[in-house]
Short mmCIF file of C-alpha atoms in Angstrom, two decimals:
data_model
loop_
_atom_site.label_atom_id
_atom_site.label_comp_id
_atom_site.label_asym_id
_atom_site.label_seq_id
_atom_site.Cartn_x
_atom_site.Cartn_y
_atom_site.Cartn_z
CA MET P 1 13.09 -12.04 -4.63
CA ARG P 2 16.34 -10.85 -2.68
CA HIS P 3 13.47 -7.70 -1.80
CA LEU P 4 10.35 -5.66 -2.36
CA LEU P 5 10.98 -2.83 -3.37
CA GLY P 6 8.58 -1.75 -5.47
CA ILE P 7 5.50 -3.50 -7.70
CA GLU P 8 6.85 -2.58 -10.76
CA GLY P 9 9.06 -4.73 -13.29
CA LEU P 10 7.64 -7.55 -11.19
CA ARG P 11 6.09 -10.46 -13.29
CA ARG P 12 2.46 -11.30 -13.45
CA ALA P 13 4.28 -14.99 -12.38
CA ASP P 14 5.97 -13.00 -9.47
CA ILE P 15 2.61 -11.25 -8.47
CA GLU P 16 0.37 -14.27 -8.30
CA ALA P 17 2.87 -16.79 -6.87
CA LEU P 18 3.09 -14.05 -3.60
CA LEU P 19 -1.04 -13.60 -3.92
CA GLY P 20 -1.74 -17.64 -3.75
CA ARG P 21 0.72 -18.26 -0.99
CA ALA P 22 -0.90 -15.60 0.82
CA GLU P 23 -3.78 -17.24 0.30
CA ALA P 24 -2.71 -20.21 1.94
CA HIS P 25 -1.84 -18.83 4.58
CA LEU P 26 -5.21 -17.76 5.05
CA HIS P 27 -7.27 -20.56 4.97
CA GLY P 28 -3.89 -22.45 8.09
CA GLY P 29 -1.64 -24.23 5.82
CA PRO P 30 1.43 -25.83 6.55
CA ASP P 31 2.50 -24.87 9.80
CA ALA P 32 4.70 -21.70 9.56
CA SER P 33 5.65 -20.51 12.55
CA HIS P 34 9.09 -22.33 12.03
CA VAL P 35 9.84 -20.82 8.60
CA LEU P 36 11.92 -18.25 10.42
CA ARG P 37 12.24 -19.56 13.90
CA GLY P 38 15.33 -17.83 15.98
CA ARG P 39 15.45 -14.70 13.58
CA VAL P 40 14.92 -11.85 13.55
CA ILE P 41 13.25 -9.01 11.57
CA ALA P 42 13.83 -5.45 11.94
CA ASN P 43 10.83 -2.73 11.35
CA LEU P 44 12.86 0.49 11.01
CA PHE P 45 10.16 2.77 10.94
CA PHE P 46 10.90 6.84 10.30
CA GLU P 47 7.61 7.38 9.44
CA ASP P 48 4.09 7.26 11.84
CA SER P 49 2.45 4.14 10.99
CA THR P 50 -0.18 1.58 12.71
CA ARG P 51 -1.01 -0.82 10.49
CA THR P 52 1.45 -1.25 8.23
CA ARG P 53 3.85 -1.70 10.85
CA THR P 54 1.83 -4.20 13.04
CA SER P 55 0.66 -6.10 10.32
CA PHE P 56 4.49 -6.73 9.97
CA GLU P 57 5.18 -7.21 13.33
CA MET P 58 2.50 -9.35 13.07
CA ALA P 59 3.13 -12.07 10.45
CA ALA P 60 7.07 -11.39 11.65
CA HIS P 61 5.58 -14.03 14.38
CA ALA P 62 3.09 -16.09 13.39
CA LEU P 63 6.39 -16.92 10.94
CA GLY P 64 8.53 -17.77 14.39
CA ALA P 65 11.34 -14.60 14.46
CA GLU P 66 11.87 -12.44 16.92
CA VAL P 67 10.64 -8.38 15.87
CA LEU P 68 12.95 -5.38 16.81
CA ASN P 69 10.51 -2.12 16.34
CA TRP P 70 12.68 0.73 16.14
CA THR P 71 10.84 4.04 15.83
CA THR P 72 13.15 7.85 14.73
CA ALA P 73 11.97 8.54 18.61
CA GLY P 74 14.77 8.73 20.97
CA SER P 75 16.95 6.87 18.58
CA SER P 76 20.28 8.82 17.31
CA VAL P 77 19.04 10.61 14.46
CA SER P 78 18.29 13.19 16.66
CA LYS P 79 21.78 13.54 17.22
CA GLY P 80 21.90 13.99 12.80
CA GLU P 81 23.35 10.93 12.00
CA THR P 82 22.32 9.25 8.57
CA LEU P 83 20.10 7.01 7.47
CA LEU P 84 23.22 4.41 5.94
CA ASP P 85 24.44 5.19 8.87
CA THR P 86 21.09 4.07 11.21
CA VAL P 87 20.93 1.01 9.49
CA ARG P 88 24.21 -0.32 9.10
CA ASN P 89 24.44 -0.23 12.63
CA ILE P 90 21.37 -1.97 13.12
CA GLU P 91 22.25 -4.61 10.34
CA ALA P 92 25.50 -5.55 12.36
CA THR P 93 23.24 -7.01 15.39
CA GLY P 94 21.87 -9.63 13.15
CA PRO P 95 18.22 -9.44 11.19
CA VAL P 96 17.33 -11.82 8.53
CA ALA P 97 15.48 -8.20 6.96
CA LEU P 98 14.90 -4.90 6.85
CA ILE P 99 11.48 -3.31 6.49
CA ILE P 100 11.55 0.15 6.66
CA ARG P 101 8.70 3.64 5.86
CA HIS P 102 10.47 6.29 4.73
CA ARG P 103 9.44 10.40 3.68
CA SER P 104 11.86 10.06 1.06
CA SER P 105 11.24 8.80 -2.22
CA GLY P 106 13.66 5.74 -3.27
CA ALA P 107 15.11 5.61 0.56
CA PRO P 108 14.98 1.72 0.65
CA HIS P 109 16.46 1.13 -2.67
CA LEU P 110 19.45 3.35 -1.25
CA VAL P 111 19.83 1.21 1.18
CA ALA P 112 19.02 -1.96 -0.78
CA ARG P 113 21.88 -1.53 -1.84
CA HIS P 114 24.58 -0.85 1.07
CA VAL P 115 23.09 -4.23 3.25
CA ARG P 116 23.28 -7.57 3.05
CA CYS P 117 20.16 -9.07 4.34
CA ALA P 118 16.75 -8.10 2.48
CA VAL P 119 14.88 -5.22 2.63
CA VAL P 120 11.26 -4.65 2.72
CA ASN P 121 10.01 -1.35 1.11
CA ALA P 122 7.40 -0.26 3.50
CA GLY P 123 6.18 2.56 1.97
CA ASP P 124 8.58 5.61 0.43
CA GLY P 125 7.47 9.16 -0.03
CA THR P 126 5.81 9.42 -3.03
CA HIS P 127 6.69 6.37 -5.35
CA GLU P 128 6.08 3.32 -3.03
CA HIS P 129 3.90 0.93 -1.65
CA PRO P 130 3.34 -2.31 -2.51
CA SER P 131 2.46 -4.64 0.19
CA GLN P 132 -0.67 -1.83 0.15
CA ALA P 133 -1.12 -2.50 -3.43
CA LEU P 134 -0.55 -6.90 -3.12
CA LEU P 135 -3.30 -6.92 -0.38
CA ASP P 136 -5.76 -4.86 -2.47
CA ALA P 137 -5.01 -7.54 -4.90
CA PHE P 138 -5.92 -9.64 -2.87
CA THR P 139 -8.82 -8.95 -1.44
CA LEU P 140 -10.61 -8.62 -4.77
CA ARG P 141 -9.10 -11.36 -5.68
CA ARG P 142 -10.42 -13.21 -3.30
CA ARG P 143 -14.05 -11.00 -3.93
CA TRP P 144 -13.64 -11.99 -8.17
CA GLY P 145 -11.57 -14.89 -8.44
CA ARG P 146 -9.51 -12.22 -11.26
CA LEU P 147 -8.88 -9.38 -12.36
CA ASP P 148 -9.01 -9.41 -16.14
CA GLY P 149 -11.46 -6.81 -17.44
CA ARG P 150 -12.34 -5.18 -14.27
CA THR P 151 -12.16 -1.56 -14.25
CA VAL P 152 -10.66 -0.34 -10.03
CA LEU P 153 -11.65 3.85 -9.94
CA ILE P 154 -8.41 5.15 -7.48
CA VAL P 155 -9.78 8.73 -6.71
CA GLY P 156 -8.81 10.96 -4.74
CA ASP P 157 -4.66 13.25 -3.81
CA ILE P 158 -2.93 10.47 -6.27
CA LEU P 159 -0.23 13.09 -7.20
CA HIS P 160 1.19 11.74 -3.63
CA SER P 161 0.02 8.46 -3.36
CA ARG P 162 2.34 6.06 -2.96
CA VAL P 163 -0.27 3.52 -2.68
CA ALA P 164 -1.66 4.52 -6.23
CA ARG P 165 1.16 3.42 -7.88
CA SER P 166 2.05 0.99 -6.57
CA ASN P 167 -1.47 -0.50 -7.33
CA LEU P 168 -1.42 0.66 -11.24
CA HIS P 169 1.45 -1.64 -11.73
CA CYS P 170 -0.27 -4.40 -9.65
CA LEU P 171 -3.80 -4.41 -10.23
CA THR P 172 -2.48 -3.83 -14.20
CA ALA P 173 -0.67 -6.51 -14.22
CA LEU P 174 -2.99 -8.54 -13.25
CA GLY P 175 -5.32 -7.64 -15.43
CA ALA P 176 -7.36 -4.39 -14.99
CA LYS P 177 -7.98 -1.31 -15.86
CA VAL P 178 -7.44 1.23 -13.52
CA VAL P 179 -8.99 4.84 -13.75
CA LEU P 180 -6.99 7.89 -11.84
CA CYS P 181 -9.34 10.83 -10.63
CA GLY P 182 -9.04 13.74 -8.52
CA PRO P 183 -8.08 17.37 -8.59
CA PRO P 184 -5.66 18.87 -12.37
CA THR P 185 -3.53 20.16 -9.95
CA LEU P 186 -3.49 16.32 -7.71
CA LEU P 187 -3.55 14.07 -10.85
CA PRO P 188 -0.29 13.85 -12.56
CA PRO P 189 0.42 13.35 -16.58
CA GLY P 190 2.23 10.87 -17.92
CA LEU P 191 0.84 7.88 -15.69
CA GLU P 192 -1.24 6.65 -18.49
CA SER P 193 2.25 5.94 -19.85
CA PHE P 194 1.27 3.27 -17.27
CA GLY P 195 -1.93 1.83 -18.24
CA ALA P 196 -4.22 4.23 -16.82
CA GLU P 197 -6.99 6.09 -17.95
CA LEU P 198 -7.18 10.38 -15.83
CA THR P 199 -10.55 12.08 -15.66
CA THR P 200 -11.39 14.86 -13.05
CA ASN P 201 -14.67 13.91 -14.05
CA LEU P 202 -15.85 11.24 -10.44
CA ASP P 203 -19.88 11.61 -11.31
CA ALA P 204 -18.86 9.90 -14.93
CA ALA P 205 -16.34 7.38 -14.17
CA LEU P 206 -18.61 5.92 -10.70
CA PRO P 207 -20.64 3.35 -13.05
CA ARG P 208 -18.22 1.63 -15.21
CA ALA P 209 -16.46 1.27 -11.92
CA ASP P 210 -15.66 -3.02 -10.26
CA ALA P 211 -14.36 -0.55 -6.93
CA VAL P 212 -13.18 2.48 -5.75
CA MET P 213 -11.01 3.12 -3.84
CA CYS P 214 -10.36 6.57 -1.98
CA LEU P 215 -7.87 7.74 -0.67
CA ARG P 216 -6.24 10.32 2.26
CA VAL P 217 -4.84 14.09 0.92
CA GLN P 218 -1.76 13.97 1.99
CA SER P 219 -1.66 17.51 3.35
CA GLU P 220 2.06 16.60 5.51
CA ARG P 221 3.09 15.99 1.87
CA GLN P 222 1.40 19.29 0.33
CA GLY P 223 4.01 22.51 0.61
CA GLU P 224 0.99 24.64 -1.05
CA ASN P 225 -2.86 24.32 -1.56
CA PHE P 226 -3.72 22.28 -4.18
CA PHE P 227 -7.84 23.31 -4.08
CA PRO P 228 -9.72 26.01 -2.23
CA SER P 229 -10.38 23.85 0.48
CA THR P 230 -11.62 20.52 2.02
CA ARG P 231 -15.28 21.10 1.66
CA GLU P 232 -14.79 21.73 -1.84
CA PHE P 233 -13.03 18.64 -2.30
CA SER P 234 -15.87 16.45 0.10
CA ARG P 235 -17.94 18.05 -2.83
CA MET P 236 -16.49 17.17 -6.24
CA TYR P 237 -14.60 14.22 -5.03
CA GLY P 238 -16.45 12.99 -1.88
CA LEU P 239 -17.41 8.96 -1.94
CA ASN P 240 -21.12 10.20 0.68
CA ALA P 241 -23.65 8.10 -0.44
CA ALA P 242 -25.41 9.36 -3.17
CA ARG P 243 -22.55 9.36 -5.22
CA ALA P 244 -22.36 5.77 -3.76
CA GLU P 245 -25.90 4.45 -5.57
CA ARG P 246 -24.05 4.91 -8.42
CA LEU P 247 -22.23 2.49 -8.30
CA LYS P 248 -22.97 -0.83 -10.12
CA PRO P 249 -24.56 -3.08 -7.48
CA GLU P 250 -21.67 -5.32 -6.92
CA ALA P 251 -19.18 -2.39 -6.52
CA LEU P 252 -16.95 -2.82 -3.78
CA VAL P 253 -15.48 -0.44 -1.71
CA LEU P 254 -11.85 -0.05 -0.39
CA HIS P 255 -9.15 2.44 1.85
CA PRO P 256 -6.12 1.76 2.23
CA GLY P 257 -5.77 4.42 5.64
CA PRO P 258 -6.54 6.16 7.79
CA MET P 259 -8.72 6.50 6.36
CA ASN P 260 -9.96 11.11 6.47
CA ARG P 261 -13.63 10.40 7.54
CA GLY P 262 -16.80 13.19 6.19
CA VAL P 263 -13.37 13.83 3.21
CA GLU P 264 -12.77 11.06 0.87
CA ILE P 265 -15.49 9.00 1.66
CA ALA P 266 -18.78 9.32 4.32
CA PRO P 267 -19.04 7.05 7.16
CA ALA P 268 -21.70 5.66 5.78
CA VAL P 269 -19.98 4.13 2.78
CA ALA P 270 -17.54 3.47 4.40
CA ASP P 271 -18.30 1.10 7.39
CA GLY P 272 -22.03 -0.26 5.00
CA PRO P 273 -21.73 -3.26 2.87
CA ARG P 274 -19.99 -2.14 0.07
CA SER P 275 -16.35 -1.55 1.76
CA VAL P 276 -14.22 -3.89 1.52
CA ILE P 277 -11.67 -1.79 4.31
CA LEU P 278 -11.19 -4.49 7.29
CA GLU P 279 -10.84 -7.22 5.51
CA GLN P 280 -7.99 -4.74 3.38
CA VAL P 281 -6.10 -4.85 7.06
CA ALA P 282 -7.32 -8.65 7.63
CA HIS P 283 -5.40 -9.64 4.68
CA GLY P 284 -3.00 -7.58 4.72
CA VAL P 285 -0.67 -10.21 7.57
CA ALA P 286 -1.79 -12.82 5.28
CA VAL P 287 0.47 -11.15 2.45
CA ARG P 288 3.36 -10.04 4.36
CA ARG P 289 4.10 -13.60 5.87
CA ALA P 290 3.99 -14.36 2.02
CA ILE P 291 6.04 -11.63 1.64
CA LEU P 292 8.94 -12.12 4.09
CA GLU P 293 8.90 -15.24 3.42
CA GLU P 294 9.82 -14.65 0.01
CA VAL P 295 12.35 -12.48 0.81
CA CYS P 296 13.61 -14.16 3.94
CA ARG P 297 14.12 -17.71 2.22
#
């Protein structure tokens, strides 16, 4: 695998190989601190990020790499430099991989066509967030052993969610059923063709779910109002304590972050016994170590 630009198109064997390598890292495995020793990984974040950037940085350090953390603040982007000029100039300094987050869908794909080093998509617009989907699947697989036959309910702002799209591809490839739930205006048609079930009725979908993934309403990507009010959204699609009681006793709760507590998820649920939200964060480092190992070979 030269690049990791998305989950769509990856074979189940490709995904399981990455998850297997992440499992080895999580258990300590062989010493990998020399794998990228003397090499540089460039974190190029054209959008804000806490978890993903930190996680990739820790993963790179664990493999012995040096990390270049670049942001648009204070860069020549503010002077009108193009994306391709920026990444070509950074590539000229010698990194073996570019980790790219960008507000425009397809930006990492464009970069990958114009550089020689590896490119990893750390989230592009409303398109894909492959490393997040892999760590989500990894978290569920560690709890369940296998995903075959399980039902994962993803609820919230599906329309603007790159996490939902990558998870749809990843979870279905691993044998799970994916149910997408949200207001009609945030539930784009056409995702059924990728194997998803679409519904606007959260209360009816909850009892069937083995896991629920709550998504943040991405107001920064919305040019219009997609629902009457935040209070209305929370009333209809927020996972509160009463709704959590409708879940199976062993059902899990996930959230890719950042959370809007009291909107898409109640604090009591986010911090409750069903929550594996902090496990997702912890597993992200092991999964991203596996990704960097794969694309930098």
